[in-house]
Amino acid sequence: MSLWIDPSMAESLSPQYATHPNPMFDFLTGFIPRRLKDLFRWAEYLAYSSAHIYAVIKKFGEYPITRFIYETEADQEKERQRDLFERYLRVKGFLTKVSFDKFLYGNVFVSMYEPFKRFLKCPKCRTEHAAEQIEYTYESEKVLFKFKCPVAQCKAEVACKPNDRKLIDPKRISLIRWDPKAIDIEQNPVTGQAVYYYNIPEWLRAAVKRGSRNMINTMPYELLSAMKRDKVFKFAEGQLYHLRVPGPSGVEEQWGFPPITSAIKLFLFAATLRKANEAIALEHITPMRVLYPQSNGPLGDPSQSLNLSTWKDEVERNYRRFRRDPLHVMISPIPIGVEDIGGQGRALLTLGEVQEAEKNIVLSMGV
């Protein structure tokens, strides 16, 4: 059995000519990000622009971080561990930031910076000098340090590679949160093993190339080498910890799923309502007041018996006196009419709809 359709009706039955188009697509859908790292930028924007989203993420970030418990009976060891984690590393504050990133991006990349001191060794006299104590010129293309040896018996113009020595100093250890937008992940879907790459920002490359001593003296040699080749930096296995929020297995499984994704469209809807309220407030909240000589009928038209220009000047003069003295009374020989144009903004504002949209934003985040 077949259904015959009039050819003249075929066009009207196609999706693009349907009376009711796709219900899954609306105006705001066109603004939803299509790429994951664009979603990270949207997450940042929402955290800055929505007081509700920021408050929820901040509270979620702070809530699970409690005081530390040291399970040891040795007071000296307990004090040493407390100094390391609370005084030097400030782990509690760092974990709060990590938790904030988790609920914002759905991904956290963490590593530890091991302190070192950089030395430059003169190839001629074999004397080593601390990099921060001598003047040098850095060649980023070759990762070479050029300097004049300060030893009086040498004074040679030399070039050398840096010699970095690790420092056993807990005060100089740093915990690092890496920007998820600058991280690339290469993961084997069969084994789950992943390799992480860091796209070095242009501003950091530029700072090193222009010779920023602070950047050069403290930048690990591996990163300087990556900048030389204008390539990404590959993390060694086990040197980067990736904390992520589980997401659908079919959506870039190597990444976490930003929890605020479902709030984006709700935020855009609330922003549309706020924009409408702004336009209403600018145009309709403050009325324009118009004064006019009021007529008492066909025989009482003030324009026939008064000079309206003189009347206008007199009204303006009395109004200025009233602004200076609220007790001033104006005497008019004719009735004065008053007309307000605008001022109906309160009835037009969508305050209830905005509150409902913002409540839905909070609900979408699990509050």
GROMACS .gro file of C-alpha atoms in nm:
model
  367
    1MET     CA    1   0.000   0.000   0.000
    2SER     CA    2   0.141   0.336  -0.099
    3LEU     CA    3   0.040   0.688  -0.002
    4TRP     CA    4  -0.004   0.925  -0.294
    5ILE     CA    5   0.091   1.287  -0.236
    6ASP     CA    6  -0.006   1.572  -0.460
    7PRO     CA    7   0.317   1.712  -0.615
    8SER     CA    8   0.198   2.062  -0.533
    9MET     CA    9   0.200   1.972  -0.162
   10ALA     CA   10   0.538   1.798  -0.156
   11GLU     CA   11   0.733   2.120  -0.115
   12SER     CA   12   0.521   2.240   0.177
   13LEU     CA   13   0.576   1.912   0.361
   14SER     CA   14   0.957   1.933   0.351
   15PRO     CA   15   1.127   2.038   0.680
   16GLN     CA   16   1.238   2.380   0.559
   17TYR     CA   17   0.882   2.473   0.468
   18ALA     CA   18   0.714   2.320   0.773
   19THR     CA   19   0.484   2.543   0.971
   20HIS     CA   20   0.653   2.433   1.293
   21PRO     CA   21   1.032   2.397   1.242
   22ASN     CA   22   1.269   2.174   1.439
   23PRO     CA   23   1.173   2.214   1.808
   24MET     CA   24   1.534   2.135   1.913
   25PHE     CA   25   1.667   2.447   1.740
   26ASP     CA   26   1.597   2.799   1.857
   27PHE     CA   27   1.766   3.137   1.837
   28LEU     CA   28   1.997   3.084   2.136
   29THR     CA   29   2.120   2.748   2.004
   30GLY     CA   30   2.325   2.937   1.744
   31PHE     CA   31   2.544   3.081   2.021
   32ILE     CA   32   2.629   2.749   2.190
   33PRO     CA   33   3.001   2.661   2.146
   34ARG     CA   34   3.085   2.371   1.917
   35ARG     CA   35   3.441   2.299   2.032
   36LEU     CA   36   3.558   2.191   2.375
   37LYS     CA   37   3.816   2.467   2.426
   38ASP     CA   38   3.558   2.725   2.321
   39LEU     CA   39   3.346   2.577   2.597
   40PHE     CA   40   3.631   2.649   2.842
   41ARG     CA   41   3.628   3.015   2.737
   42TRP     CA   42   3.251   3.026   2.784
   43ALA     CA   43   3.297   2.877   3.130
   44GLU     CA   44   3.536   3.160   3.218
   45TYR     CA   45   3.294   3.419   3.084
   46LEU     CA   46   3.005   3.275   3.282
   47ALA     CA   47   3.212   3.274   3.601
   48TYR     CA   48   3.292   3.643   3.550
   49SER     CA   49   2.947   3.751   3.430
   50SER     CA   50   2.699   3.552   3.639
   51ALA     CA   51   2.690   3.614   4.012
   52HIS     CA   52   2.485   3.297   4.059
   53ILE     CA   53   2.727   3.071   3.869
   54TYR     CA   54   3.031   3.222   4.040
   55ALA     CA   55   2.876   3.183   4.384
   56VAL     CA   56   2.783   2.819   4.319
   57ILE     CA   57   3.126   2.726   4.182
   58LYS     CA   58   3.303   2.908   4.465
   59LYS     CA   59   3.092   2.732   4.726
   60PHE     CA   60   3.139   2.392   4.564
   61GLY     CA   61   3.513   2.462   4.551
   62GLU     CA   62   3.544   2.557   4.917
   63TYR     CA   63   3.306   2.307   5.074
   64PRO     CA   64   3.507   1.981   5.042
   65ILE     CA   65   3.837   2.135   5.159
   66THR     CA   66   3.866   2.078   5.534
   67ARG     CA   67   4.151   2.099   5.783
   68PHE     CA   68   4.441   1.858   5.756
   69ILE     CA   69   4.486   1.566   5.992
   70TYR     CA   70   4.842   1.443   6.061
   71GLU     CA   71   4.840   1.082   6.175
   72THR     CA   72   5.163   1.071   6.372
   73GLU     CA   73   5.242   1.076   6.742
   74ALA     CA   74   5.580   1.246   6.695
   75ASP     CA   75   5.531   1.615   6.764
   76GLN     CA   76   5.847   1.712   6.577
   77GLU     CA   77   5.745   1.522   6.263
   78LYS     CA   78   5.391   1.663   6.285
   79GLU     CA   79   5.530   2.016   6.305
   80ARG     CA   80   5.761   1.951   6.010
   81GLN     CA   81   5.475   1.821   5.795
   82ARG     CA   82   5.252   2.111   5.900
   83ASP     CA   83   5.519   2.360   5.797
   84LEU     CA   84   5.562   2.188   5.461
   85PHE     CA   85   5.194   2.159   5.366
   86GLU     CA   86   5.044   2.464   5.535
   87ARG     CA   87   5.323   2.719   5.560
   88TYR     CA   88   5.530   2.658   5.248
   89LEU     CA   89   5.305   2.481   4.996
   90ARG     CA   90   4.980   2.634   5.129
   91VAL     CA   91   4.801   2.325   5.011
   92LYS     CA   92   4.461   2.419   5.150
   93GLY     CA   93   4.434   2.732   4.940
   94PHE     CA   94   4.576   2.550   4.639
   95LEU     CA   95   4.321   2.267   4.670
   96THR     CA   96   4.043   2.525   4.689
   97LYS     CA   97   4.160   2.668   4.357
   98VAL     CA   98   4.187   2.317   4.211
   99SER     CA   99   3.832   2.242   4.321
  100PHE     CA  100   3.716   2.570   4.166
  101ASP     CA  101   3.874   2.470   3.833
  102LYS     CA  102   3.716   2.127   3.854
  103PHE     CA  103   3.364   2.266   3.878
  104LEU     CA  104   3.434   2.537   3.620
  105TYR     CA  105   3.628   2.357   3.344
  106GLY     CA  106   3.564   1.997   3.442
  107ASN     CA  107   3.943   1.952   3.406
  108VAL     CA  108   4.238   2.029   3.631
  109PHE     CA  109   4.602   1.990   3.533
  110VAL     CA  110   4.846   2.002   3.822
  111SER     CA  111   5.222   1.961   3.853
  112MET     CA  112   5.495   2.056   4.097
  113TYR     CA  113   5.776   2.299   4.024
  114GLU     CA  114   6.100   2.172   4.172
  115PRO     CA  115   6.331   2.464   4.253
  116PHE     CA  116   6.676   2.486   4.101
  117LYS     CA  117   6.960   2.731   4.073
  118ARG     CA  118   7.105   2.808   3.731
  119PHE     CA  119   7.482   2.831   3.686
  120LEU     CA  120   7.684   2.939   3.383
  121LYS     CA  121   8.027   2.778   3.346
  122CYS     CA  122   8.307   2.955   3.163
  123PRO     CA  123   8.452   2.707   2.908
  124LYS     CA  124   8.801   2.858   2.941
  125CYS     CA  125   8.869   2.898   3.313
  126ARG     CA  126   8.604   2.641   3.414
  127THR     CA  127   8.461   2.877   3.676
  128GLU     CA  128   8.089   2.860   3.751
  129HIS     CA  129   7.881   3.171   3.812
  130ALA     CA  130   7.523   3.205   3.935
  131ALA     CA  131   7.310   3.327   3.642
  132GLU     CA  132   7.132   3.595   3.846
  133GLN     CA  133   7.463   3.748   3.951
  134ILE     CA  134   7.621   3.816   3.613
  135GLU     CA  135   7.522   4.004   3.299
  136TYR     CA  136   7.453   3.783   2.999
  137THR     CA  137   7.282   3.782   2.662
  138TYR     CA  138   7.042   3.496   2.593
  139GLU     CA  139   7.009   3.348   2.244
  140SER     CA  140   6.672   3.173   2.238
  141GLU     CA  141   6.737   3.007   1.900
  142LYS     CA  142   7.030   2.809   2.042
  143VAL     CA  143   6.954   2.815   2.418
  144LEU     CA  144   7.294   2.974   2.473
  145PHE     CA  145   7.407   3.222   2.735
  146LYS     CA  146   7.674   3.469   2.622
  147PHE     CA  147   7.865   3.658   2.888
  148LYS     CA  148   8.200   3.804   2.980
  149CYS     CA  149   8.370   3.594   3.244
  150PRO     CA  150   8.402   3.809   3.559
  151VAL     CA  151   8.719   3.628   3.676
  152ALA     CA  152   9.000   3.881   3.665
  153GLN     CA  153   9.253   3.639   3.514
  154CYS     CA  154   9.007   3.532   3.237
  155LYS     CA  155   8.773   3.812   3.115
  156ALA     CA  156   8.688   3.601   2.809
  157GLU     CA  157   8.376   3.648   2.597
  158VAL     CA  158   8.219   3.302   2.606
  159ALA     CA  159   7.894   3.116   2.538
  160CYS     CA  160   7.766   2.810   2.721
  161LYS     CA  161   7.467   2.595   2.805
  162PRO     CA  162   7.316   2.636   3.152
  163ASN     CA  163   7.392   2.399   3.437
  164ASP     CA  164   7.089   2.360   3.665
  165ARG     CA  165   7.119   2.222   4.016
  166LYS     CA  166   6.817   2.117   4.216
  167LEU     CA  167   6.763   2.292   4.546
  168ILE     CA  168   6.640   2.104   4.852
  169ASP     CA  169   6.440   2.398   4.981
  170PRO     CA  170   6.069   2.345   5.059
  171LYS     CA  171   6.014   2.722   5.070
  172ARG     CA  172   6.073   2.746   4.695
  173ILE     CA  173   5.857   2.455   4.583
  174SER     CA  174   5.555   2.566   4.381
  175LEU     CA  175   5.235   2.387   4.289
  176ILE     CA  176   5.115   2.475   3.939
  177ARG     CA  177   4.770   2.481   3.783
  178TRP     CA  178   4.797   2.465   3.405
  179ASP     CA  179   4.552   2.642   3.176
  180PRO     CA  180   4.329   2.371   3.019
  181LYS     CA  181   4.302   2.581   2.701
  182ALA     CA  182   4.678   2.541   2.650
  183ILE     CA  183   4.680   2.161   2.702
  184ASP     CA  184   4.645   1.900   2.429
  185ILE     CA  185   4.584   1.532   2.506
  186GLU     CA  186   4.676   1.234   2.290
  187GLN     CA  187   4.506   0.925   2.433
  188ASN     CA  188   4.495   0.568   2.313
  189PRO     CA  189   4.125   0.470   2.332
  190VAL     CA  190   4.217   0.103   2.374
  191THR     CA  191   4.472   0.126   2.657
  192GLY     CA  192   4.364   0.458   2.807
  193GLN     CA  193   4.726   0.579   2.815
  194ALA     CA  194   4.758   0.949   2.748
  195VAL     CA  195   5.036   1.189   2.652
  196TYR     CA  196   4.999   1.555   2.750
  197TYR     CA  197   5.133   1.854   2.557
  198TYR     CA  198   5.158   2.219   2.660
  199ASN     CA  199   5.113   2.489   2.397
  200ILE     CA  200   5.349   2.759   2.522
  201PRO     CA  201   5.168   3.097   2.509
  202GLU     CA  202   5.303   3.362   2.276
  203TRP     CA  203   5.345   3.615   2.555
  204LEU     CA  204   5.575   3.373   2.738
  205ARG     CA  205   5.780   3.304   2.425
  206ALA     CA  206   5.806   3.680   2.364
  207ALA     CA  207   5.920   3.746   2.722
  208VAL     CA  208   6.201   3.492   2.688
  209LYS     CA  209   6.305   3.620   2.344
  210ARG     CA  210   6.329   3.979   2.463
  211GLY     CA  211   6.558   3.865   2.746
  212SER     CA  212   6.344   3.880   3.060
  213ARG     CA  213   6.591   3.769   3.328
  214ASN     CA  214   6.318   3.666   3.570
  215MET     CA  215   6.168   3.432   3.311
  216ILE     CA  216   6.498   3.295   3.183
  217ASN     CA  217   6.660   3.236   3.523
  218THR     CA  218   6.364   3.037   3.657
  219MET     CA  219   6.240   2.865   3.340
  220PRO     CA  220   6.322   2.490   3.326
  221TYR     CA  221   6.567   2.400   3.052
  222GLU     CA  222   6.317   2.165   2.885
  223LEU     CA  223   6.075   2.452   2.829
  224LEU     CA  224   6.352   2.674   2.693
  225SER     CA  225   6.441   2.397   2.447
  226ALA     CA  226   6.078   2.369   2.335
  227MET     CA  227   6.068   2.745   2.274
  228LYS     CA  228   6.382   2.717   2.062
  229ARG     CA  229   6.207   2.483   1.821
  230ASP     CA  230   5.875   2.676   1.838
  231LYS     CA  231   5.709   2.351   1.932
  232VAL     CA  232   5.481   2.229   2.209
  233PHE     CA  233   5.622   2.096   2.534
  234LYS     CA  234   5.566   1.729   2.610
  235PHE     CA  235   5.520   1.633   2.974
  236ALA     CA  236   5.714   1.333   3.096
  237GLU     CA  237   5.506   1.041   3.218
  238GLY     CA  238   5.382   1.093   3.571
  239GLN     CA  239   5.478   1.462   3.583
  240LEU     CA  240   5.127   1.597   3.525
  241TYR     CA  241   4.816   1.501   3.722
  242HIS     CA  242   4.484   1.527   3.537
  243LEU     CA  243   4.169   1.552   3.750
  244ARG     CA  244   3.852   1.544   3.543
  245VAL     CA  245   3.475   1.529   3.580
  246PRO     CA  246   3.340   1.214   3.407
  247GLY     CA  247   3.145   1.276   3.089
  248PRO     CA  248   2.982   1.077   2.809
  249SER     CA  249   3.214   0.816   2.660
  250GLY     CA  250   3.141   0.936   2.309
  251VAL     CA  251   3.236   1.300   2.366
  252GLU     CA  252   3.616   1.339   2.368
  253GLU     CA  253   3.666   1.082   2.640
  254GLN     CA  254   4.019   1.201   2.721
  255TRP     CA  255   3.873   1.525   2.859
  256GLY     CA  256   3.647   1.596   3.153
  257PHE     CA  257   3.299   1.738   3.098
  258PRO     CA  258   3.245   2.098   3.222
  259PRO     CA  259   2.958   2.084   3.476
  260ILE     CA  260   2.828   2.428   3.377
  261THR     CA  261   2.757   2.322   3.017
  262SER     CA  262   2.386   2.282   3.083
  263ALA     CA  263   2.372   2.635   3.229
  264ILE     CA  264   2.498   2.812   2.916
  265LYS     CA  265   2.166   2.827   2.732
  266LEU     CA  266   1.984   2.924   3.051
  267PHE     CA  267   2.237   3.203   3.106
  268LEU     CA  268   2.187   3.329   2.750
  269PHE     CA  269   1.811   3.332   2.805
  270ALA     CA  270   1.851   3.526   3.129
  271ALA     CA  271   2.093   3.764   2.954
  272THR     CA  272   1.832   3.825   2.683
  273LEU     CA  273   1.576   3.915   2.948
  274ARG     CA  274   1.822   4.144   3.126
  275LYS     CA  275   1.904   4.315   2.798
  276ALA     CA  276   1.531   4.372   2.738
  277ASN     CA  277   1.494   4.515   3.089
  278GLU     CA  278   1.787   4.747   3.025
  279ALA     CA  279   1.623   4.881   2.710
  280ILE     CA  280   1.293   4.924   2.893
  281ALA     CA  281   1.462   5.105   3.182
  282LEU     CA  282   1.646   5.344   2.952
  283GLU     CA  283   1.336   5.431   2.750
  284HIS     CA  284   1.031   5.387   2.971
  285ILE     CA  285   1.122   5.425   3.341
  286THR     CA  286   1.168   5.805   3.354
  287PRO     CA  287   0.871   5.986   3.194
  288MET     CA  288   0.899   6.308   2.994
  289ARG     CA  289   0.674   6.576   3.144
  290VAL     CA  290   0.495   6.819   2.914
  291LEU     CA  291   0.322   7.139   3.039
  292TYR     CA  292   0.063   7.310   2.823
  293PRO     CA  293  -0.202   7.582   2.862
  294GLN     CA  294  -0.529   7.407   2.918
  295SER     CA  295  -0.831   7.515   2.717
  296ASN     CA  296  -1.171   7.578   2.875
  297GLY     CA  297  -1.366   7.511   2.559
  298PRO     CA  298  -1.411   7.688   2.224
  299LEU     CA  299  -1.455   8.028   2.390
  300GLY     CA  300  -1.171   7.983   2.636
  301ASP     CA  301  -0.881   7.909   2.404
  302PRO     CA  302  -0.572   8.066   2.575
  303SER     CA  303  -0.395   8.101   2.242
  304GLN     CA  304  -0.649   8.370   2.146
  305SER     CA  305  -0.592   8.590   2.449
  306LEU     CA  306  -0.233   8.520   2.559
  307ASN     CA  307   0.112   8.554   2.409
  308LEU     CA  308   0.217   8.188   2.441
  309SER     CA  309   0.586   8.272   2.412
  310THR     CA  310   0.559   8.508   2.709
  311TRP     CA  311   0.356   8.246   2.898
  312LYS     CA  312   0.624   7.981   2.833
  313ASP     CA  313   0.900   8.213   2.960
  314GLU     CA  314   0.696   8.290   3.273
  315VAL     CA  315   0.638   7.919   3.342
  316GLU     CA  316   1.012   7.843   3.299
  317ARG     CA  317   1.107   8.133   3.532
  318ASN     CA  318   0.867   8.015   3.802
  319TYR     CA  319   0.987   7.656   3.765
  320ARG     CA  320   1.348   7.766   3.819
  321ARG     CA  321   1.243   7.960   4.129
  322PHE     CA  322   1.059   7.650   4.253
  323ARG     CA  323   1.375   7.439   4.210
  324ARG     CA  324   1.558   7.686   4.435
  325ASP     CA  325   1.270   7.734   4.680
  326PRO     CA  326   1.021   7.444   4.712
  327LEU     CA  327   0.779   7.680   4.893
  328HIS     CA  328   0.747   7.910   4.593
  329VAL     CA  329   0.391   7.938   4.456
  330MET     CA  330   0.319   8.026   4.095
  331ILE     CA  331   0.003   8.216   4.006
  332SER     CA  332  -0.133   8.147   3.657
  333PRO     CA  333  -0.424   8.327   3.491
  334ILE     CA  334  -0.522   8.007   3.309
  335PRO     CA  335  -0.528   7.637   3.396
  336ILE     CA  336  -0.206   7.447   3.323
  337GLY     CA  337  -0.222   7.094   3.198
  338VAL     CA  338   0.046   6.830   3.259
  339GLU     CA  339   0.105   6.523   3.040
  340ASP     CA  340   0.356   6.243   3.109
  341ILE     CA  341   0.503   6.064   2.809
  342GLY     CA  342   0.650   5.724   2.898
  343GLY     CA  343   0.692   5.603   3.253
  344GLN     CA  344   0.516   5.271   3.207
  345GLY     CA  345   0.843   5.079   3.239
  346ARG     CA  346   0.753   4.910   3.567
  347ALA     CA  347   0.465   4.731   3.398
  348LEU     CA  348   0.691   4.621   3.110
  349LEU     CA  349   0.985   4.488   3.310
  350THR     CA  350   1.033   4.109   3.313
  351LEU     CA  351   1.164   4.081   3.669
  352GLY     CA  352   0.970   3.764   3.747
  353GLU     CA  353   1.097   3.590   3.434
  354VAL     CA  354   1.456   3.690   3.514
  355GLN     CA  355   1.429   3.549   3.866
  356GLU     CA  356   1.286   3.224   3.733
  357ALA     CA  357   1.563   3.195   3.472
  358GLU     CA  358   1.833   3.256   3.733
  359LYS     CA  359   1.673   2.999   3.962
  360ASN     CA  360   1.690   2.747   3.678
  361ILE     CA  361   2.059   2.827   3.632
  362VAL     CA  362   2.127   2.736   3.994
  363LEU     CA  363   1.913   2.423   3.970
  364SER     CA  364   2.101   2.308   3.658
  365MET     CA  365   2.423   2.313   3.863
  366GLY     CA  366   2.281   2.087   4.130
  367VAL     CA  367   2.184   2.339   4.398
   0.00000   0.00000   0.00000
